[in-house]
Short mmCIF file of C-alpha atoms and ligand atoms in Angstrom, two decimals:
data_model
loop_
_atom_site.label_atom_id
_atom_site.label_comp_id
_atom_site.label_asym_id
_atom_site.label_seq_id
_atom_site.Cartn_x
_atom_site.Cartn_y
_atom_site.Cartn_z
CA MET A 1 75.04 102.17 27.37
CA ARG A 2 74.50 104.91 29.73
CA THR A 3 77.23 105.84 32.21
CA ALA A 4 76.86 107.02 35.82
CA LEU A 5 79.68 108.34 38.02
CA ILE A 6 79.47 106.84 41.56
CA THR A 7 81.47 108.80 44.04
CA GLY A 8 82.19 106.35 46.90
CA GLY A 9 81.49 103.46 44.66
CA ALA A 10 84.05 101.29 46.57
CA GLY A 11 82.10 101.87 49.78
CA TYR A 12 79.37 99.90 51.35
CA ILE A 13 76.24 101.64 49.90
CA GLY A 14 78.05 102.83 46.84
CA SER A 15 79.02 99.31 45.83
CA HIS A 16 75.47 97.91 46.24
CA ALA A 17 74.32 100.93 43.97
CA CYS A 18 76.95 99.85 41.32
CA LYS A 19 75.42 96.39 41.26
CA ALA A 20 71.97 97.74 41.04
CA LEU A 21 72.95 100.16 38.24
CA ALA A 22 74.73 97.41 36.24
CA ARG A 23 71.72 95.24 36.40
CA SER A 24 69.58 98.15 35.09
CA GLY A 25 71.90 98.64 32.02
CA TRP A 26 74.08 101.26 33.33
CA ARG A 27 77.87 101.38 33.44
CA PRO A 28 78.83 102.39 36.90
CA VAL A 29 82.26 104.19 37.02
CA SER A 30 83.41 104.39 40.55
CA TYR A 31 85.25 107.33 41.82
CA ASP A 32 86.79 106.68 45.23
CA ASP A 33 89.99 107.55 47.19
CA LEU A 34 89.85 104.24 48.88
CA SER A 35 90.31 105.90 52.36
CA GLN A 36 87.44 103.81 53.52
CA GLY A 37 86.16 102.09 50.33
CA HIS A 38 87.73 98.72 49.08
CA ARG A 39 89.20 98.09 45.73
CA ALA A 40 87.72 94.42 45.87
CA LEU A 41 84.11 95.87 46.14
CA VAL A 42 84.40 97.48 42.72
CA LYS A 43 83.08 94.70 40.68
CA TRP A 44 80.50 96.16 38.15
CA GLY A 45 82.52 98.78 36.40
CA PRO A 46 85.71 100.57 36.30
CA LEU A 47 87.35 102.31 39.27
CA GLU A 48 88.89 105.84 38.98
CA GLU A 49 90.94 106.71 42.26
CA GLY A 50 90.56 110.21 43.36
CA ASP A 51 89.58 112.60 46.19
CA ILE A 52 86.20 114.19 46.04
CA ARG A 53 87.94 117.55 46.75
CA ASP A 54 90.42 117.31 43.77
CA ARG A 55 88.76 119.37 41.09
CA ALA A 56 91.36 118.57 38.41
CA ARG A 57 90.98 114.98 38.96
CA LEU A 58 87.22 115.11 38.84
CA ASP A 59 87.44 117.19 35.69
CA ALA A 60 89.60 114.59 34.03
CA VAL A 61 87.30 111.77 35.01
CA LEU A 62 84.17 113.48 33.92
CA ALA A 63 85.84 114.27 30.57
CA ARG A 64 86.92 110.75 30.03
CA TRP A 65 83.56 109.07 30.87
CA ARG A 66 81.02 111.64 30.04
CA PRO A 67 78.49 110.34 32.37
CA GLN A 68 74.76 111.14 32.25
CA ALA A 69 74.41 111.08 35.99
CA VAL A 70 76.33 111.30 39.12
CA LEU A 71 75.40 109.45 42.28
CA HIS A 72 77.29 110.98 45.20
CA PHE A 73 78.05 108.74 48.08
CA ALA A 74 81.67 109.71 48.98
CA ALA A 75 81.62 111.16 52.46
CA LEU A 76 82.72 110.66 55.99
CA SER A 77 79.78 109.13 57.84
CA GLN A 78 80.47 108.49 61.63
CA VAL A 79 78.73 110.71 64.05
CA GLY A 80 81.26 110.21 66.82
CA ALA A 81 84.24 110.89 64.62
CA SER A 82 82.40 114.07 63.24
CA VAL A 83 82.21 115.56 66.89
CA LEU A 84 85.95 115.05 67.26
CA GLN A 85 86.88 116.24 63.69
CA PRO A 86 84.18 118.71 62.61
CA ASP A 87 86.56 120.68 60.25
CA LEU A 88 87.56 117.52 58.40
CA TYR A 89 83.90 116.59 58.05
CA ARG A 90 83.03 119.96 56.64
CA ASP A 91 85.85 119.63 54.23
CA VAL A 92 85.06 116.35 52.80
CA ASN A 93 81.24 116.51 53.02
CA VAL A 94 80.52 119.99 52.26
CA ALA A 95 83.60 121.43 50.31
CA GLY A 96 83.79 117.99 48.58
CA THR A 97 80.15 118.19 47.40
CA GLU A 98 80.71 121.82 46.40
CA CYS A 99 83.74 120.66 44.23
CA LEU A 100 81.78 118.02 42.60
CA LEU A 101 78.84 120.32 41.81
CA ALA A 102 81.24 122.85 40.11
CA ALA A 103 83.00 120.05 38.20
CA MET A 104 79.55 118.65 37.09
CA ARG A 105 78.50 122.18 36.01
CA ALA A 106 81.63 122.60 33.90
CA ALA A 107 81.27 119.17 32.28
CA ASN A 108 77.42 119.78 31.64
CA VAL A 109 76.42 116.83 33.87
CA GLU A 110 72.81 117.72 34.94
CA THR A 111 71.54 114.83 36.94
CA LEU A 112 72.57 114.17 40.58
CA VAL A 113 71.30 111.65 43.14
CA PHE A 114 72.71 112.62 46.55
CA SER A 115 73.18 110.44 49.64
CA SER A 116 71.74 112.18 52.68
CA THR A 117 70.76 110.89 55.99
CA ALA A 118 68.18 110.69 58.77
CA ALA A 119 70.77 112.57 60.94
CA VAL A 120 69.65 115.87 59.24
CA TYR A 121 66.56 115.79 61.43
CA GLY A 122 68.22 115.57 64.77
CA VAL A 123 65.79 114.78 67.52
CA PRO A 124 62.40 115.04 65.85
CA THR A 125 59.59 116.46 68.18
CA ARG A 126 56.94 114.40 66.12
CA LEU A 127 57.04 110.87 64.81
CA PRO A 128 56.96 109.31 62.24
CA ILE A 129 59.45 111.68 60.54
CA THR A 130 58.23 113.01 57.20
CA GLU A 131 60.03 115.02 54.52
CA THR A 132 58.61 118.13 55.98
CA THR A 133 59.92 117.44 59.44
CA PRO A 134 62.19 120.50 60.09
CA VAL A 135 65.95 119.93 59.40
CA ALA A 136 67.69 120.38 62.73
CA PRO A 137 70.76 118.29 63.03
CA THR A 138 72.36 117.67 66.54
CA ASN A 139 75.93 116.68 65.39
CA PRO A 140 78.53 117.83 62.81
CA TYR A 141 77.93 114.87 60.57
CA GLY A 142 74.22 115.76 60.23
CA GLU A 143 75.17 119.43 59.72
CA THR A 144 77.55 118.54 57.01
CA LYS A 145 75.01 116.66 55.17
CA ALA A 146 72.27 119.34 55.57
CA ALA A 147 74.79 121.86 54.32
CA ALA A 148 75.59 119.69 51.35
CA GLU A 149 71.85 119.39 50.55
CA ASP A 150 71.78 123.21 50.68
CA ALA A 151 74.80 123.53 48.23
CA ILE A 152 72.89 121.25 45.86
CA ARG A 153 69.62 123.28 46.05
CA ARG A 154 71.68 126.46 45.46
CA ALA A 155 73.50 124.94 42.56
CA ALA A 156 70.05 123.90 40.96
CA GLU A 157 68.78 127.38 41.34
CA GLY A 158 71.57 128.93 39.28
CA GLY A 159 71.83 126.19 36.72
CA LYS A 160 70.26 123.21 35.01
CA LEU A 161 70.83 120.60 37.70
CA ARG A 162 68.10 118.05 38.30
CA TYR A 163 68.60 116.34 41.68
CA ALA A 164 67.17 113.72 44.06
CA ILE A 165 68.09 113.84 47.69
CA LEU A 166 67.69 110.47 49.47
CA ARG A 167 67.78 110.65 53.24
CA TYR A 168 68.79 107.14 54.34
CA PHE A 169 67.46 105.83 57.62
CA ASN A 170 69.60 102.87 59.00
CA ALA A 171 71.03 101.11 55.94
CA ALA A 172 71.88 97.57 56.93
CA GLY A 173 72.37 94.10 55.65
CA GLY A 174 74.49 92.88 52.64
CA ASP A 175 74.02 91.82 49.05
CA PRO A 176 71.63 88.82 49.02
CA ASP A 177 74.30 87.00 46.72
CA GLY A 178 77.08 87.62 49.01
CA GLU A 179 78.97 89.85 46.43
CA THR A 180 79.32 92.87 48.62
CA GLY A 181 78.65 94.02 52.17
CA GLU A 182 79.63 96.14 54.97
CA SER A 183 83.41 96.44 55.89
CA HIS A 184 83.97 99.48 58.13
CA ASP A 185 87.21 99.85 60.09
CA PRO A 186 86.48 100.56 62.97
CA GLU A 187 82.92 99.25 62.76
CA THR A 188 80.59 101.19 64.68
CA HIS A 189 77.16 100.01 63.41
CA LEU A 190 74.92 97.89 65.73
CA ILE A 191 74.00 94.88 63.39
CA PRO A 192 77.68 93.97 62.41
CA ASN A 193 78.85 94.67 66.01
CA ALA A 194 76.10 92.42 67.37
CA ILE A 195 77.08 89.60 64.72
CA ALA A 196 80.70 90.05 65.71
CA ALA A 197 79.83 89.61 69.36
CA ALA A 198 77.62 86.50 68.52
CA LEU A 199 80.52 84.80 66.58
CA GLY A 200 83.07 85.46 69.24
CA LYS A 201 84.99 87.85 67.10
CA THR A 202 84.65 90.38 69.80
CA PRO A 203 84.15 89.72 73.53
CA THR A 204 81.04 91.82 74.00
CA LEU A 205 78.58 94.15 72.47
CA ASP A 206 78.26 97.54 74.11
CA ILE A 207 74.65 98.94 74.21
CA PHE A 208 74.75 102.55 74.49
CA GLY A 209 72.00 103.49 77.00
CA ASP A 210 69.03 101.44 78.37
CA ASP A 211 67.23 104.40 80.05
CA TYR A 212 65.71 106.05 76.84
CA PRO A 213 61.93 106.73 76.91
CA THR A 214 61.23 103.74 74.84
CA PRO A 215 59.34 100.44 75.76
CA ASP A 216 62.63 98.52 76.39
CA GLY A 217 64.80 101.60 77.34
CA THR A 218 66.92 101.33 74.30
CA CYS A 219 67.18 103.43 70.95
CA ILE A 220 64.76 102.73 68.10
CA ARG A 221 65.85 102.82 64.60
CA ASP A 222 64.44 102.24 61.06
CA TYR A 223 66.50 99.61 59.38
CA VAL A 224 66.26 99.37 55.66
CA HIS A 225 68.08 96.80 53.66
CA VAL A 226 70.99 98.13 51.64
CA SER A 227 69.62 96.46 48.44
CA ASP A 228 66.48 98.35 48.88
CA VAL A 229 68.55 101.58 49.31
CA ALA A 230 70.36 100.66 46.25
CA TRP A 231 67.39 100.37 43.97
CA ALA A 232 65.80 103.41 45.24
CA HIS A 233 68.61 105.20 43.40
CA ILE A 234 67.61 103.53 40.24
CA ALA A 235 63.93 104.69 40.92
CA ALA A 236 65.29 108.23 41.51
CA LEU A 237 67.24 108.21 38.23
CA GLU A 238 64.08 107.03 36.35
CA TRP A 239 62.12 109.76 38.08
CA LEU A 240 64.57 112.54 37.15
CA GLU A 241 64.59 111.38 33.56
CA ALA A 242 60.81 111.82 33.36
CA ASN A 243 60.44 114.93 35.60
CA ASP A 244 61.82 118.52 35.84
CA GLU A 245 61.21 118.69 39.57
CA PRO A 246 63.86 118.01 42.23
CA ILE A 247 62.76 115.53 44.84
CA THR A 248 63.75 114.81 48.51
CA CYS A 249 62.90 111.45 49.83
CA ASP A 250 63.38 109.58 53.20
CA LEU A 251 64.29 105.99 52.83
CA GLY A 252 63.03 103.88 55.55
CA THR A 253 60.21 101.15 56.31
CA GLY A 254 58.09 103.03 58.82
CA GLN A 255 58.84 100.33 61.25
CA GLY A 256 60.97 101.17 64.41
CA THR A 257 63.27 98.43 65.81
CA SER A 258 64.95 98.54 69.30
CA ASN A 259 68.48 97.74 69.92
CA LEU A 260 67.50 94.90 72.00
CA ALA A 261 65.09 93.64 69.22
CA VAL A 262 68.19 93.69 67.03
CA ILE A 263 69.94 91.39 69.60
CA SER A 264 67.22 88.85 69.53
CA ALA A 265 67.13 88.87 65.74
CA VAL A 266 70.98 88.30 65.65
CA GLU A 267 70.61 85.47 68.20
CA ALA A 268 67.95 83.88 66.15
CA ALA A 269 70.10 84.07 62.88
CA THR A 270 73.25 82.80 64.52
CA GLY A 271 71.82 80.18 67.04
CA ARG A 272 74.09 81.94 69.50
CA ARG A 273 73.81 84.29 72.36
CA VAL A 274 75.08 87.84 71.98
CA PRO A 275 77.15 88.59 75.03
CA TRP A 276 76.18 92.36 75.66
CA ARG A 277 76.38 94.91 78.54
CA THR A 278 74.94 98.25 79.02
CA MET A 279 77.14 101.33 78.53
CA PRO A 280 76.48 105.00 78.85
CA ARG A 281 74.51 106.74 76.14
CA ARG A 282 76.41 107.66 73.03
CA PRO A 283 76.46 111.59 72.60
CA GLY A 284 74.27 112.64 69.87
CA ASP A 285 71.93 109.66 69.64
CA PRO A 286 68.23 110.55 69.16
CA PRO A 287 66.06 108.08 71.06
CA VAL A 288 63.67 107.31 68.31
CA LEU A 289 63.93 107.62 64.51
CA TYR A 290 61.63 106.16 61.95
CA THR A 291 60.01 107.69 58.73
CA ALA A 292 56.62 107.53 57.10
CA GLY A 293 58.62 107.24 53.92
CA ARG A 294 55.75 108.53 51.81
CA ALA A 295 57.55 110.60 49.12
CA ALA A 296 59.57 107.51 48.09
CA ARG A 297 56.55 105.42 47.98
CA GLU A 298 54.28 107.68 46.28
CA THR A 299 56.53 109.63 44.02
CA LEU A 300 59.32 107.20 43.22
CA GLY A 301 57.17 104.04 43.29
CA TRP A 302 59.83 102.61 45.82
CA MET A 303 58.99 100.23 48.57
CA PRO A 304 61.22 98.20 50.73
CA LEU A 305 61.26 94.53 49.42
CA ARG A 306 63.80 92.93 51.66
CA SER A 307 63.89 95.04 54.71
CA ASP A 308 62.31 92.73 57.19
CA LEU A 309 64.84 92.32 60.15
CA PRO A 310 65.48 88.54 59.50
CA SER A 311 66.49 89.16 55.89
CA ILE A 312 68.68 92.13 56.97
CA VAL A 313 70.42 90.23 59.61
CA GLY A 314 70.66 86.93 57.59
CA ASP A 315 72.30 88.88 54.76
CA ALA A 316 74.71 90.74 57.02
CA LEU A 317 75.67 87.49 58.64
CA LYS A 318 76.32 85.67 55.32
CA TRP A 319 78.67 88.65 54.45
CA SER A 320 80.43 88.55 57.80
CA GLN A 321 81.03 84.93 57.41
CA ARG A 322 82.63 85.48 54.07
CA LEU A 323 85.00 87.89 55.65
CA GLN A 324 86.37 85.31 58.00
N1 UDP B 401 74.57 100.90 69.01
C1 UDP B 401 74.87 100.17 70.17
N2 UDP B 401 76.20 99.52 70.12
C2 UDP B 401 76.81 99.58 69.00
C3 UDP B 401 76.68 100.45 68.00
C4 UDP B 401 75.45 101.00 67.94
O1 UDP B 401 74.19 100.29 71.11
O2 UDP B 401 78.04 98.88 69.19
C5 UDP B 401 73.31 101.68 69.09
C6 UDP B 401 73.44 103.24 68.81
O3 UDP B 401 73.66 103.76 70.07
C7 UDP B 401 71.97 103.48 68.23
C8 UDP B 401 71.71 102.23 67.37
O4 UDP B 401 72.57 101.21 67.94
O5 UDP B 401 70.99 103.62 69.26
C9 UDP B 401 72.06 102.38 66.02
O6 UDP B 401 73.34 102.84 65.86
P1 UDP B 401 74.10 102.75 64.55
O7 UDP B 401 75.52 103.22 64.81
O8 UDP B 401 74.13 101.43 63.82
O9 UDP B 401 73.43 103.62 63.49
P2 UDP B 401 73.01 105.25 63.73
O10 UDP B 401 71.43 105.24 64.03
O11 UDP B 401 73.86 105.82 64.64
O12 UDP B 401 73.06 105.81 62.23
#
């Protein structure tokens, strides 16, 4: 059985990737400090507790499990918090990635799939985004992910590393079988917040800005089902096994959805009204983000299978009801 080390394996996207790996015949070993992840979400393989910046701990875990590949999800991922704590974000997201790369090199682990983000593109001047759109992040979170990408490219130049960089657009939804899902504290994402408001768990949903240059005035995003994001990692691993070239892919559907359209989908799924109010724009929010997603389709043979909005919202709702 092949083994993969999943940094951040106890987190939202990492846990879905563990399930997809296990189904594809891999043993996923999660490496997570549980600062944001949840022990209960590590269901498909062992958990090794550790900080991504702890070189000695990483060395010990790599020596114990001798993985064929690393999938690197562990990161701080909130745009707003990154503005308040840019040094912490640099430390975890950039220095943490550099530490992992050094540990991988020392342990002769040569395959890496990295979780990057649409936030590296900042406010694109042309849409749809493609992988050749200039990288120009507008907040520290996006900057740290772009810097981590650079660190990976540098490491590959000087060594034997094969890598895939996957830039997620808006990962959303939950495991269709209800085995894992999104549990952030505090929750900042639109879909879980809209569901919480519909179910009366929170009094109201704040919509950040209604004066954007979009048809209904609210921001537009490209929502991709987290299970589709997860299986893209399997496709990336298979591609890296067969090819010597590194690859960078956007993961999105090509479909833009406004914040108000998300509210309508949540109302349809719950059968309840979402109480919401308009609040000022959230600093750093680009008005419109969606990707052509060509590299993933044409090179990895990936396509979104469950990323229609009703499926995303339905699976997120199922998970949210489980949490009650
Ligand atoms: N958003 C909102 N209210 C919320 C959470 C998000 O209006 O409680 C908006 C946010 O300003 C953005 C969109 O929903 O326009 C998607 O935000 P999210 O945080 O889900 O993902 P992001 O695109 O920032 O990664």
